[in-house]
């Protein structure tokens, strides 16, 4: 079973800084990492490969440095990595991104056959979760989003059964293969890379494809030009008038807090009622 | 495509077993404002099995028109059926704006429809507005983990689509004197033609915590440091009969489960009282709690951004003030317990 995992290199949003003068992100302030959800997708692919055979192919779109994210996937156990990298892809929103990735998957599907596509639930820089379902729609595959467990894979009958997280719990859903899953972090624990994987990853060079390496590409659907959404304005988060600061000694602060809590709601009474 | 042909504001109305999710009603409230600015109809899109009877309820929350597809195949959400149903409706009736609740299925559907009809979609928005001069939908959201806000536009494609997190918009008061009309369509899919099959729906035992429904939340941030700090915050929460919230750092440090995480990648909460301890106040967190009625922030950094969204602020060492507050509250509550509320 050949499994393709679509991954993204992202800035670590926990440490990224905003330039207060320009209201733009200072990307140099944040290290680039493999999107954490994608690491779980790769881990799941490796787990399925160990059970059912085949190989794990990783695909990413991004600048040449994104090869580092692919190396990280090789550490986890991916067999092959492909990076589609071209100025024509730049500025893509989720629709244009899913188009470019779809074109690359189509080519890989033709060359080697793909039985399953995995993606992380979303990327932490955009938090959209839109690219996975977009790829599925373009490939004509059923998308199964928010997957928390792959219950079974029936390679003979080409069926997969997974658990999808929904608001009230989860649903058990069966789909024919090939299909596309987007996975939650709870699907597995990403294991520490074994030494041979680390050695292999350090030297690993992914295949790099430009637009010209893909087939039947409609240039108008790529990059900024192919993106229906644009960023209008960016601004730092709103600052309100600010809080009424409660000053004084700790005791004074505490007694003022009690007043506030008593005034604003009958919260203490609520509690008293509960206890009665 | 001529974008002038597209008008009206649509809201996807998610339901399960005929019970309409609140987020759909919240979005009717938000959609009403957009539709009024544009002077167009507000329409609900209701799909399911035996759901037609619920359609009229939507008028009270602001819908002028409800598009209904009632078909056994739509009993449970599946991307392939719902995408087909919504795609057909969009192509036929051409909405200018289409908003969806950012639930698991709402996001899944919106993403599939955006690709199906080739239009732009903005995820997890927290503010919606209209630029009347340019007749454009302005969908704003925190970006890059909530480090900055961005307004996203979709100039040349229709419908302009967005998902909105539950509880971000306010559910409107119901006005049962309002009326509207229902437009019913067929689906044209048979169960045997479908690829995916739902085998079972497993409802979790009641969630250990459901912060969206809490009246009082006490939230711990990075500043509480460790298990000991967590226990201190928990004692305050227990004293107040409150639920425990947490910032992303605290959840990622493994001090508490993800169900307790408040913020962009957690839950959005609107309690009567939100006490937030040792949270710096990154947008990642504040988008999830800024609509709370009363916010009290305790932080040892006078410059902490949390004081910008709080109503009351205390610059203090949490380890000093929180135990005292808990003790004083216990005393006060003991008295209250005796007199009790009539």
XYZ file of C-alpha atoms in Angstrom:
618
model
C 0.000 0.000 0.000
C 1.572 3.269 -1.124
C 0.750 6.136 1.191
C 1.306 9.761 0.285
C 1.594 12.313 3.070
C 1.182 15.968 2.210
C 3.198 18.078 4.643
C 4.100 21.716 5.263
C 7.003 23.571 6.750
C 5.697 26.321 9.028
C 7.125 29.051 11.217
C 6.885 28.094 14.860
C 3.945 30.347 15.729
C 4.694 30.110 19.420
C 7.777 32.249 19.060
C 7.055 34.370 15.987
C 7.148 38.140 16.500
C 5.205 40.951 14.886
C 7.091 44.016 13.718
C 5.177 46.785 15.515
C 6.100 49.398 12.905
C 4.969 47.546 9.798
C 2.391 45.194 11.316
C 3.967 42.349 9.427
C 5.366 39.114 10.713
C 9.043 38.922 11.284
C 9.519 35.432 9.893
C 13.215 35.487 10.709
C 12.199 35.576 14.377
C 10.755 32.062 14.237
C 12.454 28.799 13.413
C 10.876 26.769 10.592
C 9.501 23.443 11.742
C 7.530 20.522 10.363
C 3.853 21.302 11.018
C 3.171 19.289 14.205
C -0.049 17.707 12.874
C 1.836 16.523 9.786
C 4.329 14.672 11.967
C 1.410 12.610 13.273
C 0.234 11.987 9.688
C 3.688 10.689 8.735
C 3.825 8.545 11.876
C 0.432 7.030 11.016
C 1.583 6.341 7.458
C 4.692 4.578 8.790
C 2.536 2.535 11.161
C 0.226 1.473 8.297
C 3.179 0.648 6.077
C 4.667 -1.597 8.763
C 1.370 -3.469 8.888
C 0.407 -3.567 5.223
C 3.639 -3.069 3.278
C 4.256 -0.527 0.525
C 5.984 2.788 1.022
C 5.533 6.229 2.482
C 5.969 9.139 0.088
C 6.102 12.674 1.426
C 5.110 15.691 -0.656
C 5.456 19.359 0.152
C 5.160 22.700 -1.604
C 7.501 25.443 -0.513
C 10.847 27.163 -0.907
C 14.027 25.047 -1.192
C 14.522 25.227 2.610
C 11.334 23.154 3.016
C 13.570 20.171 2.244
C 14.392 20.271 5.963
C 10.787 19.464 6.849
C 10.932 16.533 4.440
C 14.121 15.313 6.146
C 12.253 15.377 9.431
C 9.664 13.062 7.846
C 12.441 10.725 6.709
C 13.560 10.602 10.343
C 10.070 9.445 11.314
C 10.314 6.780 8.633
C 9.200 8.159 5.278
C 10.797 6.447 2.275
C 10.761 9.191 -0.343
C 10.264 12.945 -0.427
C 9.156 15.296 -3.184
C 9.293 19.067 -2.983
C 7.443 21.165 -5.518
C 9.188 24.484 -5.539
C 8.770 27.291 -8.043
C 8.234 31.048 -7.942
C 4.988 30.440 -9.823
C 3.574 28.712 -6.734
C 4.278 31.708 -4.488
C 1.447 33.562 -2.790
C -0.976 30.654 -3.108
C -4.053 30.529 -0.892
C -5.638 27.216 0.034
C -7.412 26.774 -3.321
C -4.251 27.371 -5.381
C -2.213 25.246 -2.963
C -4.537 22.275 -3.283
C -4.357 22.632 -7.076
C -0.543 22.500 -7.163
C -0.363 19.574 -4.738
C -3.074 17.761 -6.695
C -1.031 18.086 -9.892
C 1.985 16.574 -8.142
C -0.046 13.760 -6.571
C -1.598 13.023 -9.952
C 1.882 12.543 -11.379
C 3.024 10.343 -8.486
C -0.189 8.359 -8.763
C 0.545 7.735 -12.439
C 4.167 6.767 -11.764
C 3.813 4.613 -8.667
C 0.147 4.329 -7.656
C -1.212 5.922 -4.483
C -3.635 4.033 -2.233
C -4.071 6.531 0.546
C -3.364 10.227 1.112
C -2.770 11.585 4.604
C -2.621 15.185 5.808
C -2.432 16.849 9.209
C -5.707 18.362 10.394
C -4.400 21.842 9.703
C -1.170 23.806 9.587
C -0.408 25.899 12.638
C 0.449 29.021 10.630
C -2.906 29.230 8.889
C -5.114 26.953 10.999
C -7.431 26.564 8.002
C -7.657 22.802 7.423
C -8.818 23.506 3.882
C -6.042 22.072 1.743
C -6.671 18.402 2.565
C -10.364 18.419 1.610
C -9.423 20.494 -1.440
C -6.954 17.857 -2.652
C -9.545 15.122 -2.041
C -12.186 16.934 -4.070
C -9.742 17.438 -6.944
C -8.596 13.801 -6.851
C -12.201 12.607 -6.653
C -11.377 10.847 -3.370
C -13.632 10.816 -0.318
C -12.150 13.129 2.323
C -12.309 11.829 5.883
C -11.352 14.737 8.130
C -10.465 14.875 11.847
C -9.472 11.210 12.004
C -8.531 9.974 15.480
C -8.108 6.270 14.727
C -7.581 4.047 11.714
C -9.569 1.006 12.806
C -8.795 -1.289 9.895
C -7.495 -1.430 6.357
C -8.733 -4.182 4.075
C -6.174 -4.182 1.275
C -7.899 -7.040 -0.623
C -11.255 -5.297 -0.884
C -9.658 -1.849 -0.831
C -11.613 -0.556 2.133
C -10.612 1.552 5.103
C -12.512 2.094 8.340
C -11.678 5.107 10.503
C -12.992 7.063 13.466
C -13.743 10.725 12.778
C -13.974 13.138 15.659
C -17.253 15.040 15.733
C -18.681 17.442 18.309
C -20.552 14.783 20.286
C -17.970 11.994 20.116
C -16.854 10.150 17.037
C -18.291 8.404 14.031
C -17.103 5.171 12.501
C -16.977 5.547 8.751
C -16.002 3.204 5.968
C -14.625 4.333 2.643
C -13.172 2.702 -0.422
C -9.465 3.251 -1.141
C -7.963 5.452 -2.350
C -9.215 8.139 -0.030
C -7.791 11.042 1.918
C -7.537 11.361 5.693
C -6.731 14.420 7.753
C -5.512 13.416 11.194
C -5.774 14.819 14.702
C -2.758 14.778 17.018
C -4.435 12.175 19.227
C -4.221 9.542 16.477
C -0.766 8.449 17.699
C 2.409 9.403 19.503
C 5.257 10.458 17.263
C 8.055 8.091 18.163
C 11.685 8.987 18.652
C 13.540 8.435 15.423
C 15.758 5.337 15.377
C 19.402 6.061 14.647
C 19.481 4.635 11.091
C 16.575 6.938 10.152
C 18.403 9.916 11.578
C 21.547 9.096 9.629
C 19.564 8.625 6.454
C 17.605 11.849 7.019
C 20.726 13.939 7.536
C 21.967 13.102 4.052
C 18.581 12.883 2.370
C 17.884 15.080 -0.663
C 14.244 15.115 -1.794
C 13.284 15.186 -5.444
C 12.594 18.796 -6.381
C 10.020 19.537 -9.065
C 9.291 22.862 -10.731
C 6.046 23.716 -12.521
C 7.603 22.383 -15.743
C 8.012 18.942 -14.181
C 4.242 18.672 -13.665
C 1.823 17.761 -16.451
C -1.142 19.674 -17.906
C -0.841 22.530 -15.471
C -3.130 25.528 -15.855
C -0.767 28.320 -14.825
C -3.715 30.614 -14.085
C -4.694 28.387 -11.177
C -1.293 28.641 -9.482
C 0.127 30.986 -6.880
C -1.185 34.468 -6.253
C -2.953 34.542 -9.627
C -4.878 31.381 -8.856
C -5.895 32.524 -5.382
C -9.405 33.920 -4.927
C -8.618 35.230 -1.456
C -6.182 38.010 -0.701
C -5.084 39.548 2.543
C -6.587 43.013 2.745
C -5.173 44.533 5.871
C -3.270 43.267 8.876
C -3.313 44.879 12.249
C -2.132 44.111 15.725
C -4.809 42.721 18.020
C -7.182 45.334 19.343
C -6.262 47.139 22.489
C -9.278 48.064 24.522
C -9.407 50.847 27.047
C -7.704 48.408 29.388
C -8.519 47.027 32.759
C -9.338 48.888 35.948
C -6.193 48.090 37.883
C -6.739 47.008 41.458
C -3.881 48.386 43.533
C -2.846 48.167 47.146
C -1.638 45.454 49.482
C -2.530 41.852 48.786
C -5.262 41.988 51.433
C -6.711 45.141 49.914
C -6.591 43.595 46.471
C -8.357 40.467 47.690
C -11.146 42.347 49.420
C -11.711 44.544 46.349
C -11.819 41.385 44.209
C -14.491 39.908 46.454
C -16.510 43.103 46.045
C -16.193 42.959 42.281
C -17.246 39.333 42.184
C -20.178 40.019 44.450
C -21.296 43.101 42.525
C -21.040 41.837 39.010
C -22.959 38.619 39.384
C -24.729 36.803 42.120
C -21.950 34.292 41.852
C -21.538 33.677 45.508
C -25.285 33.203 45.844
C -25.214 30.760 42.960
C -22.680 28.696 44.814
C -24.637 28.981 48.064
C -27.731 27.731 46.287
C -25.871 24.789 44.883
C -24.715 23.737 48.287
C -28.205 23.947 49.782
C -18.851 34.336 -14.098
C -20.596 37.617 -13.580
C -20.411 38.453 -9.913
C -23.396 40.803 -10.120
C -25.641 37.761 -10.517
C -24.768 36.688 -6.996
C -26.830 38.103 -4.165
C -28.166 37.194 -0.732
C -26.357 36.071 2.376
C -26.502 32.367 3.188
C -25.931 30.552 6.447
C -25.358 26.802 6.688
C -27.639 25.393 9.385
C -25.988 22.319 10.885
C -28.233 19.848 12.684
C -28.085 16.391 14.138
C -31.203 14.264 14.471
C -33.254 17.352 13.681
C -31.710 19.372 16.480
C -30.252 22.590 15.149
C -26.787 23.551 16.409
C -26.624 26.924 18.125
C -23.814 28.088 15.875
C -26.236 28.235 12.923
C -28.519 30.541 14.887
C -25.560 32.663 15.969
C -24.586 33.023 12.334
C -28.128 34.001 11.365
C -27.683 36.901 13.799
C -24.374 37.901 12.204
C -25.742 37.235 8.709
C -28.779 39.456 9.363
C -26.487 42.456 9.837
C -24.597 41.670 6.638
C -27.827 41.174 4.663
C -29.297 44.433 5.978
C -26.195 46.366 4.960
C -26.381 44.864 1.471
C -30.205 45.120 1.380
C -30.570 41.485 0.366
C -32.249 38.383 1.791
C -30.784 36.277 4.563
C -31.166 32.592 3.762
C -30.641 29.452 5.801
C -29.504 26.211 4.175
C -30.958 23.228 6.005
C -30.046 19.695 4.941
C -30.996 16.417 6.571
C -33.629 13.734 6.964
C -37.018 14.836 8.332
C -35.773 18.340 8.964
C -38.323 20.303 6.971
C -40.405 20.982 10.071
C -37.513 22.817 11.690
C -37.149 25.193 8.751
C -39.819 27.616 9.911
C -38.086 28.022 13.275
C -35.287 29.808 11.474
C -37.439 32.809 10.556
C -37.475 33.814 14.205
C -33.680 34.122 14.152
C -33.621 36.313 11.063
C -33.924 34.079 7.988
C -36.069 35.373 5.107
C -35.733 32.232 3.039
C -34.790 28.682 4.023
C -33.469 26.323 1.369
C -34.311 22.783 2.383
C -33.179 19.446 1.023
C -34.858 16.674 2.961
C -33.611 13.238 1.997
C -32.835 10.021 3.922
C -29.360 10.001 2.359
C -28.657 13.238 4.256
C -29.477 11.695 7.658
C -25.861 12.004 8.795
C -23.227 14.367 7.483
C -21.028 12.996 4.740
C -18.820 15.163 2.586
C -19.855 13.585 -0.680
C -23.601 14.061 -0.170
C -23.536 17.447 1.528
C -21.001 18.844 -0.942
C -23.243 17.793 -3.833
C -26.355 19.260 -2.181
C -24.758 22.583 -1.293
C -22.879 22.817 -4.597
C -26.142 22.377 -6.523
C -27.884 25.046 -4.444
C -25.015 27.511 -4.885
C -24.926 27.013 -8.644
C -28.676 27.436 -8.949
C -29.402 30.282 -6.513
C -26.039 32.099 -6.482
C -25.413 33.539 -3.016
C -23.100 36.507 -2.644
C -21.892 35.484 0.805
C -22.002 32.054 2.459
C -20.998 31.482 6.086
C -20.649 28.194 7.978
C -20.070 27.292 11.617
C -16.462 26.176 12.103
C -17.425 22.796 13.554
C -15.697 19.598 12.355
C -18.337 19.051 9.720
C -18.899 22.728 8.927
C -15.216 23.209 8.127
C -15.099 19.980 6.149
C -18.130 21.032 4.094
C -16.979 24.597 3.475
C -13.565 23.375 2.269
C -15.142 20.869 -0.107
C -17.666 23.378 -1.453
C -14.968 26.007 -2.018
C -13.104 23.573 -4.252
C -16.314 22.332 -5.865
C -17.469 25.825 -6.934
C -13.938 27.287 -7.110
C -14.188 30.181 -4.748
C -12.366 31.684 -1.789
C -12.872 30.561 1.783
C -11.579 32.155 4.973
C -11.297 29.890 7.995
C -12.158 30.552 11.636
C -13.143 34.183 11.286
C -13.969 36.256 14.342
C -15.249 39.487 12.719
C -17.467 39.917 9.674
C -18.263 43.170 7.913
C -19.220 44.666 4.566
C -17.292 47.283 2.621
C -20.323 48.886 0.973
C -18.361 51.138 -1.338
C -16.676 48.143 -2.976
C -19.509 45.740 -2.098
C -17.000 43.344 -0.564
C -17.249 40.951 2.343
C -14.536 41.586 4.927
C -13.773 38.426 6.878
C -11.225 38.922 9.653
C -9.372 36.350 11.687
C -6.364 35.923 13.886
C -3.434 34.729 11.799
C -0.147 33.029 12.548
C -1.189 31.447 15.786
C -2.990 34.605 16.775
C -0.022 36.926 16.620
C -1.787 39.311 14.248
C -5.277 39.994 12.863
C -5.887 39.846 9.124
C -8.836 40.848 6.971
C -9.288 38.498 4.039
C -11.077 39.551 0.850
C -12.375 37.553 -2.076
C -12.735 40.064 -4.872
C -13.416 38.165 -8.057
C -15.108 34.936 -7.003
C -18.550 34.237 -5.597
C -19.842 33.267 -3.159
C -17.479 34.886 -0.683
C -17.228 32.220 2.004
C -16.079 32.018 5.609
C -16.307 29.728 8.592
C -16.975 31.215 12.035
C -16.193 29.574 15.345
C -19.110 28.646 17.612
C -19.874 31.190 20.354
C -18.006 34.021 18.640
C -21.224 35.604 17.390
C -24.172 36.224 19.622
C -27.320 34.166 19.156
C -30.098 36.655 18.391
C -33.291 36.924 20.431
C -35.991 34.892 18.724
C -38.789 36.942 17.141
C -41.608 34.515 16.425
C -43.635 37.150 14.577
C -41.185 37.030 11.669
C -42.166 35.010 8.610
C -40.382 33.794 5.534
C -40.531 31.190 2.832
C -39.190 27.735 2.235
C -37.649 26.652 -1.050
C -37.338 22.901 -1.270
C -35.015 21.082 -3.634
C -34.224 17.441 -4.331
C -30.837 15.748 -4.000
C -30.753 13.129 -6.747
C -28.398 10.708 -4.970
C -29.123 7.140 -3.920
C -27.475 5.380 -1.002
C -26.159 2.613 -3.257
C -24.339 5.156 -5.437
C -22.334 6.511 -2.520
C -18.751 5.678 -1.643
C -18.682 6.289 2.098
C -20.816 4.546 4.686
C -21.378 5.588 8.256
C -21.160 2.448 10.331
C -21.799 3.932 13.746
C -21.939 7.141 15.709
C -20.412 6.836 19.146
C -21.410 9.580 21.516
C -18.793 10.181 24.161
C -19.802 9.842 27.716
C -20.616 13.348 28.828
C -17.482 15.356 28.327
C -15.468 15.793 31.477
C -15.770 19.507 30.914
C -17.771 21.669 28.571
C -16.390 25.150 28.980
C -18.745 26.569 26.371
C -21.574 26.176 28.858
C -19.707 27.344 31.968
C -20.832 30.375 33.969
C -17.528 30.765 35.762
C -14.124 29.778 34.438
C -10.782 30.050 36.194
C -7.967 29.767 33.693
C -4.333 28.948 34.318
C -1.512 30.186 32.097
C 2.199 29.619 31.799
C 2.754 31.740 34.913
C 1.410 29.016 37.195
C 4.503 27.016 36.262
C 3.798 23.448 37.408
C 1.460 20.929 39.092
C 1.633 22.850 42.330
C 0.481 26.037 40.632
C -2.200 24.073 38.840
C -3.473 22.647 42.132
C -3.636 26.167 43.549
C -5.715 27.400 40.620
C -7.920 24.320 40.828
C -8.663 25.011 44.463
C -9.834 28.507 43.577
C -11.974 27.080 40.774
C -13.492 24.453 43.071
C -14.258 27.083 45.682
C -16.138 29.123 43.091
C -17.804 26.022 41.673
C -16.102 27.071 38.456
C -14.629 25.095 35.589
C -10.911 25.047 34.888
C -9.558 26.623 31.741
C -6.001 26.671 30.439
C -3.840 28.429 27.904
C -2.176 26.479 25.113
C 1.189 26.421 26.907
C -0.318 24.767 29.945
C -2.083 22.132 27.858
C 1.053 21.450 25.834
C 3.046 21.122 29.026
C 0.685 18.269 29.874
C -0.699 19.894 33.026
C -4.312 19.507 31.880
C -6.281 17.994 28.979
C -7.042 19.712 25.697
C -10.756 19.953 26.531
C -9.761 22.723 28.945
C -7.907 24.813 26.368
C -9.397 28.222 25.727
C -8.452 30.080 22.564
C -8.136 29.820 18.841
C -7.123 26.176 18.844
C -9.249 25.395 21.875
C -12.780 26.409 22.754
C -14.405 29.821 22.638
C -16.070 30.658 25.907
C -18.503 33.320 27.104
C -18.918 32.856 30.875
C -20.318 35.425 33.268
C -16.981 35.542 35.061
C -13.566 34.694 33.633
C -10.627 34.760 36.004
C -7.347 34.411 34.195
C -4.144 33.751 36.091
C -0.638 33.923 34.663
C -1.729 34.208 31.034
C 0.221 36.747 28.985
C -2.702 37.457 26.681
C -1.643 36.466 23.158
C -4.468 36.730 20.640
C -4.381 32.940 20.390
C -5.917 32.985 23.857
C -7.913 36.218 23.903
C -10.032 35.442 20.825
C -11.431 32.562 22.834
C -12.468 34.539 25.928
C -12.805 38.237 25.141
C -16.599 38.107 25.039
C -16.865 36.980 28.665
C -19.080 39.283 30.753
C -16.486 40.084 33.411
C -12.792 39.326 33.026
C -10.414 39.494 35.978
C -6.727 39.116 35.145
C -3.914 38.360 37.564
C -0.383 38.634 36.225
C 2.964 39.672 37.639
C 3.895 41.579 34.466
C 2.264 45.036 34.415
C 2.807 45.141 30.642
C 1.008 41.826 29.984
C -1.420 42.108 27.059
C -4.084 40.302 29.069
C -4.758 43.596 30.875
C -5.945 45.063 27.578
C -8.910 42.717 27.400
C -9.567 42.365 31.131
C -12.097 44.507 32.989
C -10.170 44.254 36.239
C -6.458 43.731 36.533
C -4.169 42.872 39.387
C -0.405 43.001 39.106
C 0.644 40.422 41.632
C 2.433 37.181 42.238
C -0.229 34.539 41.704
C 1.340 32.303 44.318
C 0.767 34.999 46.884
C -2.657 36.339 46.016
C -4.529 33.267 44.767
C -4.361 31.247 48.014
C -5.491 34.326 49.955
C -8.346 34.927 47.553
C -9.410 31.290 47.858
C -9.321 31.463 51.655
C -11.354 34.681 51.779
C -13.856 33.268 49.299
C -14.311 30.173 51.438
C -15.072 32.355 54.443
C -17.527 34.479 52.486
C -19.240 31.433 51.016
C -19.661 29.788 54.392
C -21.639 32.834 55.515
C -23.547 32.853 52.264
C -24.363 29.201 52.719
C -26.083 29.975 56.030
C -28.183 32.898 54.844
C -28.643 31.305 51.410
C -30.552 32.892 48.583
C -34.332 33.064 48.722
